[in-house]
Amino acid sequence: MRGFFTQLAAVFALAIAACPVPALADDQGGQWSIAIHGGAGTIARENMSAEAEAEYRAGLQVALDAGAKVLSEGGTAMDAVEAVILILEDDPKFNAGRGAVYTWEGGHELDASIMDGRDRDAGAVAGVTNVRNPILLARKVMTDSPHVMLSGEGAETFAAEQGLDLVPGEFFDTESRREALERMKADKLSAIDVDIKFGTVGAVALDTHGNLAAGTSTGGMTGKRWNRIGDAPVIGAGTYADNRSCAVSATGWGEYFIRVGVAHEICTRLRHRFDMDVVVARVTTPVDRDGNPEYFVHASEMMLEESAVQEEADAVMAEVKELGGDGGIILVTPEGHALYSFNTSGMYRGRATSEGVNEVAIYGDE
């Protein structure tokens, strides 16, 4: 028994030292995948008209197709993520950019983040009020500043210096969001009761070069006060990308996603799960008469099964629910899996892959 554990320890050390990411893209003919979301929450068929449902599905499809086009033409995961979120930020149906919810004072405070899985470079902005597309500013923070996160007036000043499109606060106004704020104040409701769904948009992608990226953008929660910031701009909570494991974008009750560190937690679990799969494979390799392995298990030849990825994502979302939080995530992996996990009745979502998958969905039973 002692010999077994000695062997296990030795093999585990080898597994950790090995690169845990399979060499996928070049070996598998330019594989790519993408997943997007537009918010999660209490979304039921009986509460949505056929016209509204069709509009949401069409909006998701347009954004998904934009990201898929970038990837299918050999573009980068970063560009695909940005392409998706730009469209969703400009679509007033979603709580990001043009359709952002109102703060308690009647304005809009926008948050966004983006992350590159190649080197874990990242950029984020919080509480901006005049930047038309916060995802562009988040990327500029990553590429053109020495920082990861900027907020408020400083972020606005940086946006102006970078030549980004600045608009008056009224640009983000929509009547449905104004009514939600008025209803919240009149009936003393919580943001969750008013919003029904958690508004946020996001995208995650794997490109044909084998690189991952993730991005998230939001207007936050209706009636938020005191410059409240949720998980969307927090690297590791609402957004995370690491070529070694996965890319994640979250939507939900931000306070709980921050406490769990949802995006980073999922990626870390997947990385460790892969390491342990390598360990088990090596320990259980048949040996010859002299006790030598009949063949050597290379980490680069292994990959996580889709069921294993789903299991780890679901476990993290279950932890969020145990604490009292609701919401969901989208993720892609180096293997090309594009998955969702949510603990709400619905999530506006879509995914596409180089294998021919192309779908959008809203309800939990789809």
Short mmCIF file of C-alpha atoms in Angstrom, two decimals:
data_model
loop_
_atom_site.label_atom_id
_atom_site.label_comp_id
_atom_site.label_asym_id
_atom_site.label_seq_id
_atom_site.Cartn_x
_atom_site.Cartn_y
_atom_site.Cartn_z
CA MET A 1 0.00 0.00 0.00
CA ARG A 2 2.84 2.34 0.85
CA GLY A 3 4.33 1.66 -2.57
CA PHE A 4 1.06 2.60 -4.24
CA PHE A 5 0.89 5.96 -2.51
CA THR A 6 4.56 6.62 -3.27
CA GLN A 7 3.82 5.91 -6.93
CA LEU A 8 0.70 8.06 -6.77
CA ALA A 9 2.65 10.99 -5.35
CA ALA A 10 5.33 10.66 -8.00
CA VAL A 11 2.83 10.45 -10.80
CA PHE A 12 0.86 13.39 -9.44
CA ALA A 13 4.04 15.48 -9.45
CA LEU A 14 4.60 14.55 -13.08
CA ALA A 15 1.01 15.42 -13.93
CA ILE A 16 1.25 18.85 -12.34
CA ALA A 17 4.48 19.53 -14.20
CA ALA A 18 2.89 18.54 -17.50
CA CYS A 19 0.96 21.04 -19.55
CA PRO A 20 -2.70 20.34 -18.79
CA VAL A 21 -4.06 21.75 -22.05
CA PRO A 22 -4.32 19.42 -25.04
CA ALA A 23 -2.87 20.71 -28.30
CA LEU A 24 -6.25 21.00 -29.95
CA ALA A 25 -6.60 23.70 -32.56
CA ASP A 26 -3.88 22.81 -35.05
CA ASP A 27 -4.38 19.06 -34.59
CA GLN A 28 -8.15 19.14 -35.01
CA GLY A 29 -8.57 21.20 -38.16
CA GLY A 30 -9.27 24.65 -36.78
CA GLN A 31 -11.76 23.82 -34.08
CA TRP A 32 -13.68 26.75 -32.57
CA SER A 33 -16.65 27.28 -30.27
CA ILE A 34 -18.57 30.14 -28.70
CA ALA A 35 -21.29 30.62 -26.09
CA ILE A 36 -23.24 33.79 -25.26
CA HIS A 37 -25.78 34.93 -22.69
CA GLY A 38 -28.16 37.82 -22.17
CA GLY A 39 -29.20 37.35 -18.56
CA ALA A 40 -30.79 34.69 -16.35
CA GLY A 41 -33.72 34.63 -13.97
CA THR A 42 -37.41 33.88 -13.63
CA ILE A 43 -38.21 33.54 -17.31
CA ALA A 44 -41.43 31.65 -18.03
CA ARG A 45 -43.33 31.11 -21.29
CA GLU A 46 -46.58 32.29 -19.78
CA ASN A 47 -45.04 35.67 -18.95
CA MET A 48 -43.72 36.39 -22.43
CA SER A 49 -45.62 37.18 -25.59
CA ALA A 50 -44.79 35.32 -28.77
CA GLU A 51 -43.60 38.59 -30.30
CA ALA A 52 -41.25 39.36 -27.41
CA GLU A 53 -39.87 35.83 -27.44
CA ALA A 54 -39.19 36.05 -31.16
CA GLU A 55 -37.41 39.36 -30.69
CA TYR A 56 -35.17 37.99 -27.95
CA ARG A 57 -34.29 34.91 -29.99
CA ALA A 58 -33.53 37.05 -33.02
CA GLY A 59 -31.33 39.39 -30.97
CA LEU A 60 -29.39 36.47 -29.54
CA GLN A 61 -28.98 34.90 -32.97
CA VAL A 62 -27.60 38.09 -34.51
CA ALA A 63 -25.01 38.38 -31.74
CA LEU A 64 -24.13 34.69 -31.89
CA ASP A 65 -23.71 34.80 -35.66
CA ALA A 66 -21.38 37.79 -35.37
CA GLY A 67 -19.09 35.95 -32.99
CA ALA A 68 -19.23 32.72 -34.98
CA LYS A 69 -18.30 34.60 -38.16
CA VAL A 70 -15.16 35.99 -36.53
CA LEU A 71 -14.09 32.53 -35.39
CA SER A 72 -14.98 30.68 -38.59
CA GLU A 73 -12.82 33.13 -40.53
CA GLY A 74 -9.83 32.47 -38.28
CA GLY A 75 -10.24 35.51 -36.04
CA THR A 76 -9.28 35.64 -32.39
CA ALA A 77 -11.39 34.68 -29.41
CA MET A 78 -10.96 38.22 -28.08
CA ASP A 79 -12.39 39.73 -31.26
CA ALA A 80 -15.28 37.26 -31.27
CA VAL A 81 -16.20 38.07 -27.67
CA GLU A 82 -16.06 41.79 -28.41
CA ALA A 83 -18.18 41.41 -31.54
CA VAL A 84 -20.94 39.64 -29.61
CA ILE A 85 -21.01 42.05 -26.70
CA LEU A 86 -20.99 45.15 -28.91
CA ILE A 87 -24.23 43.96 -30.51
CA LEU A 88 -25.86 43.12 -27.18
CA GLU A 89 -24.78 46.45 -25.65
CA ASP A 90 -26.51 48.28 -28.50
CA ASP A 91 -29.68 46.16 -28.21
CA PRO A 92 -32.13 47.85 -25.78
CA LYS A 93 -33.69 44.49 -24.88
CA PHE A 94 -30.65 43.59 -22.79
CA ASN A 95 -29.38 45.17 -19.59
CA ALA A 96 -26.05 46.44 -20.90
CA GLY A 97 -25.21 49.60 -22.79
CA ARG A 98 -28.32 51.02 -24.48
CA GLY A 99 -30.78 48.99 -22.37
CA ALA A 100 -29.10 49.48 -18.99
CA VAL A 101 -31.32 49.66 -15.92
CA TYR A 102 -31.69 52.85 -13.88
CA THR A 103 -29.92 53.58 -10.63
CA TRP A 104 -31.96 54.83 -7.65
CA GLU A 105 -31.16 58.39 -8.69
CA GLY A 106 -32.39 57.82 -12.24
CA GLY A 107 -29.10 57.50 -14.09
CA HIS A 108 -27.08 54.63 -15.50
CA GLU A 109 -23.83 53.12 -14.24
CA LEU A 110 -22.22 50.59 -16.54
CA ASP A 111 -19.69 47.84 -15.81
CA ALA A 112 -17.72 45.55 -18.12
CA SER A 113 -14.70 43.26 -18.22
CA ILE A 114 -12.75 41.17 -20.71
CA MET A 115 -9.98 38.59 -20.32
CA ASP A 116 -7.50 36.89 -22.64
CA GLY A 117 -6.83 33.24 -21.81
CA ARG A 118 -3.42 33.22 -23.49
CA ASP A 119 -1.66 35.18 -20.77
CA ARG A 120 -4.56 36.02 -18.41
CA ASP A 121 -4.32 39.67 -19.34
CA ALA A 122 -7.52 41.48 -18.38
CA GLY A 123 -9.28 44.82 -18.35
CA ALA A 124 -12.37 46.08 -16.54
CA VAL A 125 -14.39 49.24 -15.93
CA ALA A 126 -17.00 50.03 -13.30
CA GLY A 127 -19.52 52.81 -12.84
CA VAL A 128 -19.07 54.55 -16.19
CA THR A 129 -21.94 56.77 -17.32
CA ASN A 130 -21.13 58.14 -20.78
CA VAL A 131 -19.26 55.38 -22.63
CA ARG A 132 -21.47 53.95 -25.35
CA ASN A 133 -19.77 50.54 -25.34
CA PRO A 134 -18.12 49.69 -22.03
CA ILE A 135 -16.66 46.47 -23.42
CA LEU A 136 -14.45 48.54 -25.74
CA LEU A 137 -13.22 50.56 -22.79
CA ALA A 138 -12.50 47.40 -20.78
CA ARG A 139 -10.36 46.12 -23.63
CA LYS A 140 -8.55 49.46 -23.88
CA VAL A 141 -7.78 49.26 -20.15
CA MET A 142 -6.21 45.87 -20.85
CA THR A 143 -4.21 46.86 -23.91
CA ASP A 144 -3.42 50.55 -23.42
CA SER A 145 -3.04 51.04 -19.68
CA PRO A 146 -0.90 49.45 -16.97
CA HIS A 147 -4.02 48.63 -14.96
CA VAL A 148 -6.73 45.98 -14.80
CA MET A 149 -9.70 48.03 -13.54
CA LEU A 150 -10.71 51.68 -13.79
CA SER A 151 -13.86 53.26 -12.39
CA GLY A 152 -16.04 56.35 -12.52
CA GLU A 153 -14.65 59.66 -13.72
CA GLY A 154 -11.16 58.31 -14.16
CA ALA A 155 -12.41 55.62 -16.50
CA GLU A 156 -14.39 58.26 -18.44
CA THR A 157 -11.28 60.42 -18.79
CA PHE A 158 -9.32 57.44 -20.06
CA ALA A 159 -12.10 56.63 -22.54
CA ALA A 160 -11.93 60.18 -23.94
CA GLU A 161 -8.15 59.95 -24.26
CA GLN A 162 -8.56 56.70 -26.19
CA GLY A 163 -11.05 58.25 -28.59
CA LEU A 164 -13.98 56.04 -27.66
CA ASP A 165 -17.55 57.05 -28.43
CA LEU A 166 -18.97 59.09 -25.55
CA VAL A 167 -22.70 59.78 -25.33
CA PRO A 168 -25.00 61.69 -22.97
CA GLY A 169 -26.62 59.66 -20.20
CA GLU A 170 -29.99 59.88 -21.95
CA PHE A 171 -28.64 57.64 -24.70
CA PHE A 172 -29.16 54.65 -22.41
CA ASP A 173 -32.74 55.51 -21.47
CA THR A 174 -35.54 53.06 -22.27
CA GLU A 175 -39.16 53.30 -21.19
CA SER A 176 -39.38 49.74 -19.87
CA ARG A 177 -36.40 50.29 -17.56
CA ARG A 178 -37.84 53.58 -16.34
CA GLU A 179 -41.12 51.86 -15.51
CA ALA A 180 -39.24 49.18 -13.58
CA LEU A 181 -37.58 51.82 -11.40
CA GLU A 182 -40.87 53.63 -10.80
CA ARG A 183 -42.57 50.36 -9.87
CA MET A 184 -39.73 49.50 -7.52
CA LYS A 185 -40.01 52.80 -5.67
CA ALA A 186 -43.82 52.89 -5.58
CA ASP A 187 -44.28 49.32 -4.34
CA LYS A 188 -41.07 49.15 -2.29
CA LEU A 189 -39.92 46.12 -4.22
CA SER A 190 -36.46 44.65 -4.39
CA ALA A 191 -34.41 44.80 -7.56
CA ILE A 192 -34.95 41.06 -8.00
CA ASP A 193 -38.75 41.44 -7.87
CA VAL A 194 -38.65 44.22 -10.46
CA ASP A 195 -36.07 42.85 -12.86
CA ILE A 196 -37.45 39.28 -12.96
CA LYS A 197 -34.24 38.35 -14.70
CA PHE A 198 -30.68 39.31 -13.90
CA GLY A 199 -29.53 41.55 -16.69
CA THR A 200 -26.02 41.08 -17.99
CA VAL A 201 -24.59 40.06 -21.34
CA GLY A 202 -21.52 38.01 -22.00
CA ALA A 203 -19.58 35.81 -24.38
CA VAL A 204 -16.87 33.17 -24.16
CA ALA A 205 -14.93 31.73 -27.08
CA LEU A 206 -12.28 29.27 -28.26
CA ASP A 207 -10.57 30.27 -31.50
CA THR A 208 -8.83 28.18 -34.14
CA HIS A 209 -5.46 29.06 -32.61
CA GLY A 210 -6.45 27.29 -29.38
CA ASN A 211 -6.91 30.47 -27.37
CA LEU A 212 -9.78 31.30 -25.00
CA ALA A 213 -11.38 34.62 -24.07
CA ALA A 214 -14.29 35.85 -21.96
CA GLY A 215 -16.18 39.11 -21.62
CA THR A 216 -19.13 40.47 -19.65
CA SER A 217 -21.07 43.75 -19.66
CA THR A 218 -23.96 45.00 -17.52
CA GLY A 219 -26.04 47.89 -16.30
CA GLY A 220 -26.30 46.26 -12.87
CA MET A 221 -29.45 45.99 -10.78
CA THR A 222 -32.48 48.29 -10.94
CA GLY A 223 -32.41 50.95 -8.24
CA LYS A 224 -28.83 50.26 -7.18
CA ARG A 225 -27.39 52.87 -4.81
CA TRP A 226 -24.09 54.13 -3.47
CA ASN A 227 -22.22 53.22 -6.69
CA ARG A 228 -22.89 49.54 -6.14
CA ILE A 229 -20.72 47.22 -8.26
CA GLY A 230 -21.60 43.61 -8.98
CA ASP A 231 -19.60 40.69 -10.28
CA ALA A 232 -19.53 41.60 -13.99
CA PRO A 233 -16.37 43.76 -13.87
CA VAL A 234 -14.68 41.64 -11.20
CA ILE A 235 -12.07 39.35 -12.75
CA GLY A 236 -12.54 35.90 -11.25
CA ALA A 237 -16.14 36.48 -10.22
CA GLY A 238 -18.08 37.41 -13.37
CA THR A 239 -15.36 36.89 -15.97
CA TYR A 240 -12.35 34.62 -16.27
CA ALA A 241 -10.32 33.01 -19.07
CA ASP A 242 -7.34 30.68 -18.85
CA ASN A 243 -6.10 28.54 -21.74
CA ARG A 244 -5.28 25.82 -19.24
CA SER A 245 -8.89 25.20 -18.29
CA CYS A 246 -11.80 27.35 -19.55
CA ALA A 247 -13.40 30.72 -20.19
CA VAL A 248 -16.45 31.77 -18.15
CA SER A 249 -18.92 34.66 -18.16
CA ALA A 250 -21.55 34.91 -15.44
CA THR A 251 -24.92 36.54 -14.92
CA GLY A 252 -26.82 36.70 -11.66
CA TRP A 253 -26.96 38.11 -8.18
CA GLY A 254 -23.51 39.64 -8.21
CA GLU A 255 -22.88 39.73 -4.48
CA TYR A 256 -23.02 35.94 -4.32
CA PHE A 257 -20.94 35.42 -7.44
CA ILE A 258 -18.26 37.63 -5.92
CA ARG A 259 -18.30 35.71 -2.65
CA VAL A 260 -17.90 32.37 -4.42
CA GLY A 261 -15.50 33.70 -7.07
CA VAL A 262 -17.61 31.77 -9.56
CA ALA A 263 -15.69 32.21 -12.82
CA HIS A 264 -12.27 31.49 -11.34
CA GLU A 265 -13.64 28.67 -9.16
CA ILE A 266 -15.00 26.81 -12.18
CA CYS A 267 -11.75 27.18 -14.13
CA THR A 268 -9.69 26.05 -11.14
CA ARG A 269 -11.89 23.01 -10.58
CA LEU A 270 -11.56 22.01 -14.21
CA ARG A 271 -7.79 22.38 -14.14
CA HIS A 272 -7.52 20.25 -11.01
CA ARG A 273 -9.96 17.69 -12.40
CA PHE A 274 -7.81 17.34 -15.49
CA ASP A 275 -4.69 16.90 -13.37
CA MET A 276 -6.34 14.15 -11.34
CA ASP A 277 -7.57 12.39 -14.48
CA VAL A 278 -3.97 12.28 -15.67
CA VAL A 279 -2.89 10.89 -12.30
CA VAL A 280 -5.50 8.15 -12.37
CA ALA A 281 -4.67 7.24 -15.97
CA ARG A 282 -0.97 6.92 -15.16
CA VAL A 283 -1.44 5.00 -11.93
CA THR A 284 -3.75 2.51 -13.61
CA THR A 285 -1.54 1.96 -16.66
CA PRO A 286 -0.76 -1.77 -17.13
CA VAL A 287 2.78 -2.78 -16.20
CA ASP A 288 5.09 -5.49 -17.53
CA ARG A 289 6.76 -8.23 -15.51
CA ASP A 290 9.41 -5.83 -14.30
CA GLY A 291 6.81 -3.32 -13.06
CA ASN A 292 7.40 -0.82 -15.85
CA PRO A 293 4.41 0.87 -17.51
CA GLU A 294 3.52 -0.68 -20.86
CA TYR A 295 2.93 2.80 -22.23
CA PHE A 296 3.24 6.37 -20.96
CA VAL A 297 0.19 8.57 -20.60
CA HIS A 298 0.83 12.04 -22.02
CA ALA A 299 -1.28 14.88 -20.67
CA SER A 300 -1.45 16.39 -24.15
CA GLU A 301 -3.28 13.26 -25.35
CA MET A 302 -6.06 13.58 -22.78
CA MET A 303 -9.07 15.82 -22.50
CA LEU A 304 -11.98 16.38 -20.14
CA GLU A 305 -15.27 14.84 -21.13
CA GLU A 306 -18.22 17.18 -21.54
CA SER A 307 -20.02 15.46 -18.66
CA ALA A 308 -17.11 16.21 -16.32
CA VAL A 309 -17.10 19.88 -17.31
CA GLN A 310 -20.85 20.12 -16.76
CA GLU A 311 -20.54 18.43 -13.37
CA GLU A 312 -17.99 20.93 -12.09
CA ALA A 313 -19.92 23.95 -13.39
CA ASP A 314 -23.15 22.67 -11.86
CA ALA A 315 -21.41 22.10 -8.53
CA VAL A 316 -20.27 25.73 -8.36
CA MET A 317 -23.72 27.01 -9.29
CA ALA A 318 -25.19 24.77 -6.59
CA GLU A 319 -22.84 26.42 -4.11
CA VAL A 320 -24.14 29.84 -5.18
CA LYS A 321 -27.70 28.64 -4.65
CA GLU A 322 -26.87 27.24 -1.21
CA LEU A 323 -25.72 30.71 -0.16
CA GLY A 324 -28.96 32.23 -1.49
CA GLY A 325 -27.86 33.46 -4.91
CA ASP A 326 -29.38 32.91 -8.35
CA GLY A 327 -28.02 33.15 -11.86
CA GLY A 328 -26.03 31.26 -14.43
CA ILE A 329 -22.82 30.94 -16.43
CA ILE A 330 -21.62 30.11 -19.90
CA LEU A 331 -18.27 28.45 -20.53
CA VAL A 332 -16.04 27.02 -23.22
CA THR A 333 -13.06 24.72 -22.76
CA PRO A 334 -9.87 23.97 -24.71
CA GLU A 335 -11.58 20.77 -25.87
CA GLY A 336 -14.27 22.85 -27.57
CA HIS A 337 -17.12 22.17 -25.15
CA ALA A 338 -19.60 25.06 -25.05
CA LEU A 339 -21.88 24.71 -22.05
CA TYR A 340 -24.32 26.50 -19.75
CA SER A 341 -25.18 26.08 -16.10
CA PHE A 342 -27.91 28.05 -14.32
CA ASN A 343 -30.03 27.65 -11.20
CA THR A 344 -32.90 29.82 -12.45
CA SER A 345 -35.92 28.91 -14.57
CA GLY A 346 -34.38 30.39 -17.67
CA MET A 347 -31.39 32.11 -19.25
CA TYR A 348 -31.12 33.96 -22.56
CA ARG A 349 -28.32 32.01 -24.20
CA GLY A 350 -26.79 30.63 -27.38
CA ARG A 351 -23.87 28.58 -28.64
CA ALA A 352 -22.18 27.65 -31.90
CA THR A 353 -19.24 25.42 -32.81
CA SER A 354 -17.16 24.43 -35.80
CA GLU A 355 -18.87 21.02 -35.53
CA GLY A 356 -22.14 22.55 -36.76
CA VAL A 357 -23.93 23.42 -33.52
CA ASN A 358 -25.85 26.70 -33.76
CA GLU A 359 -28.67 27.32 -31.30
CA VAL A 360 -30.29 29.91 -29.10
CA ALA A 361 -32.54 29.21 -26.12
CA ILE A 362 -34.42 30.96 -23.35
CA TYR A 363 -36.22 28.50 -21.08
CA GLY A 364 -34.75 25.92 -18.75
CA ASP A 365 -36.35 22.95 -20.51
CA GLU A 366 -34.76 23.72 -23.89
#
